[in-house]
XYZ file of C-alpha atoms in Angstrom:
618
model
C 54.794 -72.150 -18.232
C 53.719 -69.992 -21.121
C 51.041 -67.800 -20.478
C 49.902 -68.430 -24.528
C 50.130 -72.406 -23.781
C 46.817 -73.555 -24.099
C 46.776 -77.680 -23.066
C 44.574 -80.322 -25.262
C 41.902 -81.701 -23.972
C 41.040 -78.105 -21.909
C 37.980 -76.179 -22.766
C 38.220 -72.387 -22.933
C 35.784 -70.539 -21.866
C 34.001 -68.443 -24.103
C 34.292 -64.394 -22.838
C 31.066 -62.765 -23.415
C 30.482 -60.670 -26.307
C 30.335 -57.198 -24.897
C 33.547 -57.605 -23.095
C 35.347 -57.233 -26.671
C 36.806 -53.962 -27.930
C 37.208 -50.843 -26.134
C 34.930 -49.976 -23.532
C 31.929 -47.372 -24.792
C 31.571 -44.204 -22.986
C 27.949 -42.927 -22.297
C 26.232 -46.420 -22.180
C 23.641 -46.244 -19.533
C 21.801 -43.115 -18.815
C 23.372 -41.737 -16.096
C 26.397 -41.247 -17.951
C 24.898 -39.752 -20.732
C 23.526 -37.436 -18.234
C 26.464 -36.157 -16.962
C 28.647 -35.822 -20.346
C 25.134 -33.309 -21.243
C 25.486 -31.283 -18.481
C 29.707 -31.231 -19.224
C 29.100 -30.012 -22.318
C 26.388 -27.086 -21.371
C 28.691 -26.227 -18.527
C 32.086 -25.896 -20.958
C 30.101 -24.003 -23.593
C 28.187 -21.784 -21.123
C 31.609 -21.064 -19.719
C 33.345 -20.350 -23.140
C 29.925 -18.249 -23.750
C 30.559 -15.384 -21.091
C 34.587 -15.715 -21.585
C 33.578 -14.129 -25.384
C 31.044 -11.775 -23.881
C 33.752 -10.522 -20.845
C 36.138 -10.336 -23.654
C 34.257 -8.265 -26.321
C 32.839 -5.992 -23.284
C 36.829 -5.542 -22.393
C 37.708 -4.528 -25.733
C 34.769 -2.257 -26.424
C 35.615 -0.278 -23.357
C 39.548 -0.135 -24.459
C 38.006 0.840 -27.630
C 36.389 3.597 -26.415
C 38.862 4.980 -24.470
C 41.181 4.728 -27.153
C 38.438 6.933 -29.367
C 37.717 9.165 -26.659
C 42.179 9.963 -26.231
C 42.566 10.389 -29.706
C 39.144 12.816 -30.242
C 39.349 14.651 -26.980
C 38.110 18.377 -27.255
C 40.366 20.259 -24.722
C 38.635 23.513 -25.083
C 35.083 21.857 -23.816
C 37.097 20.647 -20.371
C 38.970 24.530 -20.230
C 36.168 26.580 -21.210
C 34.499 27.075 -17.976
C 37.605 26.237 -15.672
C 38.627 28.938 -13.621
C 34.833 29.564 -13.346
C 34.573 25.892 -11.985
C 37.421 26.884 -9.864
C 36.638 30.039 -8.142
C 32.983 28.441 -7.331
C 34.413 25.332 -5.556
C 36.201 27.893 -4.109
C 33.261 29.997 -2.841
C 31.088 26.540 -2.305
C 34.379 25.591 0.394
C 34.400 28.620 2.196
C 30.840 28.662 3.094
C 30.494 25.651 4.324
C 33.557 25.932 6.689
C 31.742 29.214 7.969
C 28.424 26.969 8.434
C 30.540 24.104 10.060
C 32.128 26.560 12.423
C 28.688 28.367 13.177
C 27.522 24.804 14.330
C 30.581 23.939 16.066
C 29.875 27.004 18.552
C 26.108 26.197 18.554
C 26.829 22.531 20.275
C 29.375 24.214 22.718
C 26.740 26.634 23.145
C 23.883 24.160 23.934
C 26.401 22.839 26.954
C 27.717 26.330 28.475
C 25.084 29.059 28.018
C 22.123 28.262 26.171
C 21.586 31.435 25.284
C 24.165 32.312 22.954
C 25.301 34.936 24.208
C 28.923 33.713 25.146
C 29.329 32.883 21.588
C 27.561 34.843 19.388
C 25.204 32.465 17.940
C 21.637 33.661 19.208
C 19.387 31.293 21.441
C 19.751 27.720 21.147
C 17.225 25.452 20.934
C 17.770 21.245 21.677
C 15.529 19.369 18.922
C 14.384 15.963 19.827
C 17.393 13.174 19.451
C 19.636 15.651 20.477
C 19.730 18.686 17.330
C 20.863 21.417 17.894
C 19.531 24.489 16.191
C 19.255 28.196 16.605
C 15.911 30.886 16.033
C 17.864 32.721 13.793
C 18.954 29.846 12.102
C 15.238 28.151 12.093
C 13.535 31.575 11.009
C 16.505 31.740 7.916
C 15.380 28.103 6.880
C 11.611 28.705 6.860
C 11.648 31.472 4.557
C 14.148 29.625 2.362
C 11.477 26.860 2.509
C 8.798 29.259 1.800
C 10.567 30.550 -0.925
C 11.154 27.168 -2.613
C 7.505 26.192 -2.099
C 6.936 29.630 -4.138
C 8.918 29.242 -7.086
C 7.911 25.406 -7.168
C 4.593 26.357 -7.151
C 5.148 29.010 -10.456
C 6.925 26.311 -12.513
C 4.299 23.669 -11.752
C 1.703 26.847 -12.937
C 3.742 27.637 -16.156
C 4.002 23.411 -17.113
C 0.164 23.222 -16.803
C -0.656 26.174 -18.759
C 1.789 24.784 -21.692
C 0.141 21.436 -21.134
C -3.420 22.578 -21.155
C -2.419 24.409 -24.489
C -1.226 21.031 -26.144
C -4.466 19.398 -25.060
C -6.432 22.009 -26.561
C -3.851 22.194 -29.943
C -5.409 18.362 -30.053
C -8.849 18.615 -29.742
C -8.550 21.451 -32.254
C -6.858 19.200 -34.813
C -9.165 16.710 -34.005
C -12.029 19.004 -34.684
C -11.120 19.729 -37.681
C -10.684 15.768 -38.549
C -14.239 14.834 -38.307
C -15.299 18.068 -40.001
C -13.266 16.640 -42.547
C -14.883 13.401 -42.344
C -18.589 14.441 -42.350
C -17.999 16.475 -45.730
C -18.188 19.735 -43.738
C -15.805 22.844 -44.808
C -12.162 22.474 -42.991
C -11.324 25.515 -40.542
C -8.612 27.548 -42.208
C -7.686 29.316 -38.368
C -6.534 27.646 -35.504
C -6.049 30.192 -32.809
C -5.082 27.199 -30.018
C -2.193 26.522 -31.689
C -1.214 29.479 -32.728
C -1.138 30.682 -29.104
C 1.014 27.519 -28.001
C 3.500 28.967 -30.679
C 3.658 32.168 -28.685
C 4.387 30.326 -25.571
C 7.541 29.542 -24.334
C 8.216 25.592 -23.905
C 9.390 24.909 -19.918
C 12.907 23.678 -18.997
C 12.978 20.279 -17.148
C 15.589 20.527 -14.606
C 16.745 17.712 -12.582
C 16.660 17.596 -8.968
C 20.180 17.292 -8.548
C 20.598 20.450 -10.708
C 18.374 22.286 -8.501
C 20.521 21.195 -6.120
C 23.233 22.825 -7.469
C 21.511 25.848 -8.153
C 20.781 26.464 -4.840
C 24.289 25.756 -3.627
C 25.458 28.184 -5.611
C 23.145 31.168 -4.601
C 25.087 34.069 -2.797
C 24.383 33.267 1.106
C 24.965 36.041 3.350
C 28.286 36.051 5.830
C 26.668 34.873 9.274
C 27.962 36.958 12.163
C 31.396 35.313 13.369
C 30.766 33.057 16.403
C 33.112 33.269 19.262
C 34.896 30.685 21.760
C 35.306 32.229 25.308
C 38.421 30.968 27.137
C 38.407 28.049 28.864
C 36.033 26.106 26.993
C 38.012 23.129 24.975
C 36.431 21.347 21.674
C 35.738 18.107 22.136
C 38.563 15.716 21.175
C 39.791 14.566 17.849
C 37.627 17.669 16.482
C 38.990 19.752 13.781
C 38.863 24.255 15.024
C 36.835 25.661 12.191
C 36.618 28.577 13.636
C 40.368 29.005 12.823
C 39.622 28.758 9.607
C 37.516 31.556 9.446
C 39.509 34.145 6.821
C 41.413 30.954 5.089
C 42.676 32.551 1.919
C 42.007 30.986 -1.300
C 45.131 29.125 -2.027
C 44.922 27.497 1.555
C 41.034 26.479 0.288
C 42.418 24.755 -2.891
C 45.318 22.849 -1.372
C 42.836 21.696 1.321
C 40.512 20.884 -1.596
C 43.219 18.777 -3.527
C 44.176 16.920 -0.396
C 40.317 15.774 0.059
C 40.218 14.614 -3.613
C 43.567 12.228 -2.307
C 41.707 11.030 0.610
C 38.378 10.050 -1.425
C 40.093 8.561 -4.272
C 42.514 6.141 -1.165
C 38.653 5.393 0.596
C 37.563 4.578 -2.384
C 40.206 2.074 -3.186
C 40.551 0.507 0.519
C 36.488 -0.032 0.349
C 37.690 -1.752 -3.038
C 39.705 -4.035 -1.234
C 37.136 -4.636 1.847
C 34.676 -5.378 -0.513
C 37.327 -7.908 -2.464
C 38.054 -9.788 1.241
C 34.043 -9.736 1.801
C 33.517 -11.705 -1.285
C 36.143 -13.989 -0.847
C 34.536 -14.726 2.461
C 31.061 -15.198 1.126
C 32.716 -17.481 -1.533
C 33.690 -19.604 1.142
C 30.479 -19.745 3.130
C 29.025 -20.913 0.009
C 31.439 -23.491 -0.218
C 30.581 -24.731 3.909
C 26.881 -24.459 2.717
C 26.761 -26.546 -0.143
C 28.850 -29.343 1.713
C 27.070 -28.893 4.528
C 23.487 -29.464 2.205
C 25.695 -32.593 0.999
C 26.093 -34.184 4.368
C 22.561 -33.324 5.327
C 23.794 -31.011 8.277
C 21.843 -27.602 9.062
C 24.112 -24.841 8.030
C 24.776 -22.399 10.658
C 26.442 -18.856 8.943
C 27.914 -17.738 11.722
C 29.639 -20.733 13.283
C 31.251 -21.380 9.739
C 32.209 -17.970 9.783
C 33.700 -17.964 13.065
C 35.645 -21.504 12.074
C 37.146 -19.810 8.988
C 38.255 -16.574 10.818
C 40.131 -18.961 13.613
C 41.912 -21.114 10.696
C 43.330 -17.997 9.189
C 46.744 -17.627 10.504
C 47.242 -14.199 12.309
C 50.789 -12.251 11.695
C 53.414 -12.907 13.981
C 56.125 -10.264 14.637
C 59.208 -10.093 12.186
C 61.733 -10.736 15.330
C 60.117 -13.710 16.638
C 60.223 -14.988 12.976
C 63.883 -14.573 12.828
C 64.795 -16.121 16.395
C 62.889 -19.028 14.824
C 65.135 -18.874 12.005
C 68.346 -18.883 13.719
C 67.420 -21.622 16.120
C 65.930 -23.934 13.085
C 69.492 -23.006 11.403
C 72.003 -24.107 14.046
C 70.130 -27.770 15.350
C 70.221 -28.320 11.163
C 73.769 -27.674 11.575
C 74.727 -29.879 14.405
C 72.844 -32.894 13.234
C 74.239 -35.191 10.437
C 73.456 -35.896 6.858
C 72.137 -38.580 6.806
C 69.652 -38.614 10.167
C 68.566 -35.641 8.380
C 67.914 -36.995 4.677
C 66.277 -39.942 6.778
C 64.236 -37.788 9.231
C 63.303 -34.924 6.731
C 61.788 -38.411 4.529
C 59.592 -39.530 7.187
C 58.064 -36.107 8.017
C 57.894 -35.587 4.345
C 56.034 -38.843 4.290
C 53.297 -38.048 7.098
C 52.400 -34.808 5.704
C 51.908 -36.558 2.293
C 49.371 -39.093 3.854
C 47.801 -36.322 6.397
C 47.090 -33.784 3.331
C 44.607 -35.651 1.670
C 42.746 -36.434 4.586
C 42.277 -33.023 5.906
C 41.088 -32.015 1.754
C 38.969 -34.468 2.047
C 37.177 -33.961 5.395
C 36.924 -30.077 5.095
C 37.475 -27.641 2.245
C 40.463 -25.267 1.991
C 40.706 -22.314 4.229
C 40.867 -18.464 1.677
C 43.974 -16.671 2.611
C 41.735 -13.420 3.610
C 43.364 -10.097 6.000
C 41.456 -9.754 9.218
C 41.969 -6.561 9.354
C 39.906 -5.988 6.043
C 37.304 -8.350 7.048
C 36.330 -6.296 10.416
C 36.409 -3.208 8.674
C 34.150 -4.776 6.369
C 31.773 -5.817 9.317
C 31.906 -2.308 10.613
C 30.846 -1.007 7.863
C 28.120 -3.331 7.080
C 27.119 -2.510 11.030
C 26.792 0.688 10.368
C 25.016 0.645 7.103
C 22.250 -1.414 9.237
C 22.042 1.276 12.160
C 21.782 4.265 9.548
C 18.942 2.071 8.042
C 17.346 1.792 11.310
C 17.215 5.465 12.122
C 16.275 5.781 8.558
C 13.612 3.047 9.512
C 12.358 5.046 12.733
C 12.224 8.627 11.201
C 9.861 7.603 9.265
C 8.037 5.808 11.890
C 8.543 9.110 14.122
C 7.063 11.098 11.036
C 3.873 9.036 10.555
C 2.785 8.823 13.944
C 3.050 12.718 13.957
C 0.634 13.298 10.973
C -1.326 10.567 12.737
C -1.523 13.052 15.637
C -2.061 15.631 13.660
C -5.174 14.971 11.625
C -6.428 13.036 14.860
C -6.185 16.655 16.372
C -7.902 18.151 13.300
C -10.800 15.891 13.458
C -11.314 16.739 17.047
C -11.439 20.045 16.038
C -14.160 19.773 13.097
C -16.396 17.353 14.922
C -16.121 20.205 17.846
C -16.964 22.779 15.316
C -19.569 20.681 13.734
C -21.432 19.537 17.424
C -20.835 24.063 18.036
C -22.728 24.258 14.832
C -25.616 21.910 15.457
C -26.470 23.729 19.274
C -26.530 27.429 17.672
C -29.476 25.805 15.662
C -33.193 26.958 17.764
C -34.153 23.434 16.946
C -32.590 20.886 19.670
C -32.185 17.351 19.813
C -35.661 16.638 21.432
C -37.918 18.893 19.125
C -36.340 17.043 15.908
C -36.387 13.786 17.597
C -40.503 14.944 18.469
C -41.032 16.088 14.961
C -39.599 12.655 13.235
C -42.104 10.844 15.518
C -44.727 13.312 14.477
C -44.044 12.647 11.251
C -43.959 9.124 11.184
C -47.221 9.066 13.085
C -49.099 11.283 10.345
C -47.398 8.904 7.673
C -48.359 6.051 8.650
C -52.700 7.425 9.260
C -52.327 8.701 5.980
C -51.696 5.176 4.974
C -53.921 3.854 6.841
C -56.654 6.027 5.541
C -55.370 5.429 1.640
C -55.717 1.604 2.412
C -59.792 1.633 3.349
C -60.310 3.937 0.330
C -58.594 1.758 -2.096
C -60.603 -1.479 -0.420
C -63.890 0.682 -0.607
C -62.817 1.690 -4.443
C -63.004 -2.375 -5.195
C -65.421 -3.283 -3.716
C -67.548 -0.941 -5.801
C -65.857 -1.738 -8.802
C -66.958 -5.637 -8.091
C -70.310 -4.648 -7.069
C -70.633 -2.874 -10.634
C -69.250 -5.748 -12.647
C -71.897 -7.757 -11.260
C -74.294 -5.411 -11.859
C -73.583 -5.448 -15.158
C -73.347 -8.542 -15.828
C -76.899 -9.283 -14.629
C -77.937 -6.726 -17.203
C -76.239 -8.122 -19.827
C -78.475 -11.016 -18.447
C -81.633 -9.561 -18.934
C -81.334 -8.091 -22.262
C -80.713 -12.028 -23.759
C -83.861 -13.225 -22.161
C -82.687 -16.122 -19.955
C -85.641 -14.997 -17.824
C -83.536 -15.301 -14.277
C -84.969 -12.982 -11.562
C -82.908 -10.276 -11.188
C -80.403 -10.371 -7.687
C -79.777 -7.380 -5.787
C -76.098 -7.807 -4.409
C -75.675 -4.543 -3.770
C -76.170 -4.322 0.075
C -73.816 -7.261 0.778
C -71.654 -5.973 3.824
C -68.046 -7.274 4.840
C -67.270 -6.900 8.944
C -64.665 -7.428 10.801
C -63.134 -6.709 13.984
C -60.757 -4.453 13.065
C -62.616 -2.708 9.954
C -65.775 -2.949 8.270
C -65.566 -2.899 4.128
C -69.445 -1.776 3.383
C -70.427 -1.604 -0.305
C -72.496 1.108 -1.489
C -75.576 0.487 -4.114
C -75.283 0.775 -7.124
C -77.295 3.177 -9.607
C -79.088 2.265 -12.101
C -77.513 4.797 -14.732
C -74.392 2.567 -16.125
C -70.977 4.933 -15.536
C -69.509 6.102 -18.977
C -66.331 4.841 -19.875
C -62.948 5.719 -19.439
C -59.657 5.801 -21.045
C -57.590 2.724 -21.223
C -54.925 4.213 -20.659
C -56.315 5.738 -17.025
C -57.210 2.051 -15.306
C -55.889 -0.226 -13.840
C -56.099 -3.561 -14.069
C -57.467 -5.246 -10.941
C -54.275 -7.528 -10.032
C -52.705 -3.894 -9.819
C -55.682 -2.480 -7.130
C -55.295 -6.288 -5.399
C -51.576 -5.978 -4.993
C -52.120 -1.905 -3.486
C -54.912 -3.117 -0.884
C -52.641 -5.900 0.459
C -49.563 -3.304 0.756
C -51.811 -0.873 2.169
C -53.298 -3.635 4.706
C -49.773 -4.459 5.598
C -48.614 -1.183 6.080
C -51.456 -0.066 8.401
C -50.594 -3.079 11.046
C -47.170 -2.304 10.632
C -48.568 1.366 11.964
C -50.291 -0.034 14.545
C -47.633 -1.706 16.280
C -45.109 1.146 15.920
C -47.571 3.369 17.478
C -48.250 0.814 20.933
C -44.719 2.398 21.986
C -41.692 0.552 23.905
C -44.009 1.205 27.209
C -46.342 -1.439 26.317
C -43.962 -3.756 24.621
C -41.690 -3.744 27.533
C -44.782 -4.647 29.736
C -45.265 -8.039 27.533
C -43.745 -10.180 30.566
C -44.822 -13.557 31.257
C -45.167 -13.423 35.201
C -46.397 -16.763 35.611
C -42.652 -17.913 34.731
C -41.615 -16.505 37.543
C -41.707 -18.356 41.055
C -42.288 -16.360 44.406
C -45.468 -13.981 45.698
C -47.008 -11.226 43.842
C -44.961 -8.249 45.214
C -41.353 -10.498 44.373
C -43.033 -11.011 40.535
C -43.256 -7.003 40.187
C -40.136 -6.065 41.701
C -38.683 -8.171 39.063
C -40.400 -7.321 35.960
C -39.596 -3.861 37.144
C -35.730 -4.619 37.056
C -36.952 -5.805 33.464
C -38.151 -2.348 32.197
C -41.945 -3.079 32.840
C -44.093 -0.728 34.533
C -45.746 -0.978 37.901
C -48.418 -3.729 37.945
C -46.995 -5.400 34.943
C -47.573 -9.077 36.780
C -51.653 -7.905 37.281
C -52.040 -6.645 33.772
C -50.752 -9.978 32.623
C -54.493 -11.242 31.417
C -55.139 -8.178 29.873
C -52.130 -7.875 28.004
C -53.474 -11.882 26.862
C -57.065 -10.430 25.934
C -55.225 -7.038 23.876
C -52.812 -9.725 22.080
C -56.164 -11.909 21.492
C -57.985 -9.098 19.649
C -55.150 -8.167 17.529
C -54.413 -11.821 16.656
C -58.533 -11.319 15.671
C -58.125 -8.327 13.467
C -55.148 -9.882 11.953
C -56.935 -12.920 10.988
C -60.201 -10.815 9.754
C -57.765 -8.804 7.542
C -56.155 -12.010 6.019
C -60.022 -13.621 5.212
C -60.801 -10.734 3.461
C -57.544 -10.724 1.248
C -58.299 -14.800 0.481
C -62.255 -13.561 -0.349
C -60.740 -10.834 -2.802
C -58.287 -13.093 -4.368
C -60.727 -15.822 -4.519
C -63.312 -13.597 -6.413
C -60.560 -12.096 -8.683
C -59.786 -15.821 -9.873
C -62.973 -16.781 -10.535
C -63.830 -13.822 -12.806
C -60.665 -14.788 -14.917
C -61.939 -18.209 -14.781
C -64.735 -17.329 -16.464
C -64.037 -15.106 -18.662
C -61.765 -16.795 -20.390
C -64.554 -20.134 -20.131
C -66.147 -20.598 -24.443
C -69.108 -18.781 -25.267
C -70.817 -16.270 -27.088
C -71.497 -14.223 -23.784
C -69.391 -11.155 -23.391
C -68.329 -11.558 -19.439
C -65.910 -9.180 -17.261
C -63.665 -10.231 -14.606
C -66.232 -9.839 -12.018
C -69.058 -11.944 -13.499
């Protein structure tokens, strides 16, 4: 039947609308998503492929430009200088390398130096081995460093101290300028910075090289009794003592080979290292992808055991032969017919095993433990590094713990030559104290004596001011009115007749002022009080009825307590003393409330209408 045969009577069905015409990439989100980030990775790529490209060509450019201008005489002028110096530079450090050659033997055999004509040895901590000589030589050349440092740190302030001045001169002269004054027509600052010489920065690295290149003097030639063997694999510099200069510059040449072959095999370590860490990368990403915990150095055991190792060239060719004659005894076709159906299961195996796992880096083992060696030992010279410096700090800690031992020592040697001892300045603060606080005490009664006279004379004079209106009241003699307490007694003196003159406002005070003083002053002379009962009678202030037992048990244990003997008797007097303070406290607070009350009420009425002229104390 035709597949175009469409019978009558049959209904097709209609196919939806979007199922027309070509499919349309990017129609839901997600795909639109992904074609973006297609398109920022391919231009991102094609990005830094221009940038690695231009950065290629500018370097070929430049050493195309730096072939074709190439000054010959600047690389020959100083070259058989450059030459004899290396030279020199060679020589005496093979002298210092055999000098400490003989100075480790030394440090085994005879200690002191003797046998080998180094001096006495001494053994550093960690194992260093250095001579006196050799120590002395290096202080002074330390000394001498610290020296000359010191100058050329002396001759960059002075020049720098000039400049600042040369500035504050110019600037002088600007607001001169500015303030319509005359300009100055000398400068003498700057003037004197022209006269000085401007100071050479050098580099460390060129002091370095400097100091290299001082003339050292010949050390005395060490000597290696018979008998005594180098340790093994170690080069006899002592052999090399009166190398001539042709032997120096081969040996030279054949050091520049060896650096230049390190350099490229640490080339190629580093090239296997980052293949490796390429491939970690790839184990950690699928292993994010799975949702498995990534463990570095199980992956990076697995891909070291997938790598195949080298086998030896003969087994390789027994394996040949023996492959080579079964092929030839076997026939065609089981052969075409076999060699199908292996070639068949390796087809369907491979892209299982790229599925499951990613492919293993061809990487040399040899390479990649080199590479771990030398990462090991970039960790352990870190480490020592790491505890130098610990070893360093805790010996300045030691050292300015020592140092303050000594000053406080110094200080406490001080303080005894003194006539004056602990007890006679701890006598003389109390002494002191004591006198400070009667003095206070005696300042308080006169300022409470000093207003109650001035209230005693505001209401005298407002009962004059009484009498000369005419309101006819009998006149009130206030004057003998007495304040007593317990603790004090205030007494107001009589007034005279004869009205006191008056005084400069500037001179009194206002009577809120004298108020505020009184109540300090009050304050203060309790406070005195209570300091001066001394820690004997406060540590007597125990409460022996809270205690259970007879009367000798109560004052063996307020005795443990710090109180004196009879503390549990004395208990009702220590009640009656406690009473009467409580008294005088109370006596001192009534008469603050009567002074405050009295200052209030004068306010009150001054300040009340009238034609009467009143003070604060009517």
């Amino acid at each position: 039947m035709n597949a175009n045969y469409i019978p009558l009577g049959a209904k097709v069905e209609e196919q939806s609308h979007s199922k027309w015409g070509p499919k349309v990439i990017g129609e839901t989100k997600e795909e639109r998503k992904a074609i973006a980030r297609e398109i920022r990775l391919s231009q991102r790529k094609e990005k830094k492929k221009i940038k690695s490209e231009a950065k290629q060509q500018r370097k070929l450019n430049d050493r195309l430009h730096r072939k074709l201008n190439r000054n010959t005489e600047k690389y020959d002028k100083n070259k058989d200088l450059n030459k004899q110096r290396a030279i020199d530079l060679e020589r005496q450090r093979i002298r210092a390398d055999a000098v400490k050659q003989a100075e480790r033997l030394a440090a085994i055999h005879d200690p002191s130096g003797k046998m080998f004509n180094v001096g006495e040895i001494i053994i550093l901590p960690g194992g260093i081995v250095k001579s006196k000589e050799g120590m002395r030589r290096a202080a002074e050349a330390k000394e001498q460093k610290d020296k000359e440092d010191a100058q050329r740190k002396a001759i960059e302030n002075r020049y720098r101290d000039a400049e600042r001045a040369v500035k504050l001169e110019a600037e002088e002269a600007q607001r001169a300028v500015d303030q319509g004054m005359p300009a100055p027509t000398e400068f003498p600052a700057k003037e004197a910075l022209k006269r000085m010489k401007h100071p050479k920065r050098i580099s460390k690295k060129q002091l370095q090289r400097q100091e290299q290149l001082k003339p050292q003097p010949v050390p005395p030639r060490p000597v290696i009794p018979q008998g005594i063997s180098l340790p093994e694999g170690e080069e006899n510099l002592l052999a090399l003592w009166d190398i001539t200069d042709a032997q120096i510059t081969k040996r030279l040449a054949d050091k520049k080979k060896e650096k230049a072959q390190s350099r490229k095999q640490l080339i190629k370590i580093q090239q296997e290292n980052k293949k490796l860490n390429k491939a970690l990368k790839v184990r950690k990403r699928e292993a994010d992808n799975a949702g498995i915990i990534f463990d570095k150095e199980k992956a990076r055991r697995e891909i070291l055991a997938g790598i195949p190792k080298p086998t030896d060239p003969k087994s390789e060719s027994d394996s040949d032969s023996d492959s080579g004659s079964t092929s030839g005894s076997g026939s065609e076709s089981d052969s075409e017919s076999g060699g199908g159906e292996e070639n068949g299961n390796v087809e369907e195996a491979k892209p299982e095993t790229n599925r499951n796992a990613a492919p293993a880096p061809k990487l040399d083992l040899e390479l990649i433990e080199k590479a771990a060696e030398i990462e090991r030992a970039r960790k352990e010279k870190k480490q020592a590094a790491r505890e130098k410096r610990r070893r360093e700090r805790r010996q300045k800690a030691a050292e300015e713990a020592v140092k303050a031992a000594e000053e406080t020592t110094r200080l406490e040697a001080e303080r005894l030559d003194k006539p004056e001892t602990l007890q006679e300045a701890h006598a003389d603060k109390e002494a002191k104290e004591a006198k400070k606080s009667r003095r206070a005490a005696k300042e308080a009664k006169r300022l409470a004596k000093a207003m109650s006279e001035e209230l005693s004379s505001r209401k005298r004079k407002r009962t004059d001011d009484a009498e000369a209106a005419g309101e006819g009241e009998p006149k009130t003699d206030k004057s003998h009115k007495k304040i007593k307490s317990k603790s004090e007694v205030v007494e107001v003196q009589p007034v005279q007749d004869t009205r006191p003159a008056k005084k400069e406002k500037n001179a009194k005070e206002s009577s809120c002022e004298r108020l505020n003083k009184v109540v300090a002053e009050q304050e203060a002379k309790m406070r005195a009080e209570s300091t001066e009962e001394g820690p004997s009678h406060r540590a007597e202030q125990w409460h022996s009825d809270a205690l259970t037992g007879d009367a000798a048990r109560k004052d063996k244990f307020l005795r443990l307590l710090g109180a004196g003997k009879g503390a549990s008797k004395g208990g009702d007097k220590d009640r009656k003393d406690e009473k009467k303070r409580k008294d005088a406290s109370v006596d001192i607070v009534k008469i603050q409330e009567e002074l405050e009350r009295q200052f209030q009420a004068g306010v009150k009425m001054k300040h009340d209408g009238g034609s009467k002229k009143r003070g604060l104390g009517a």
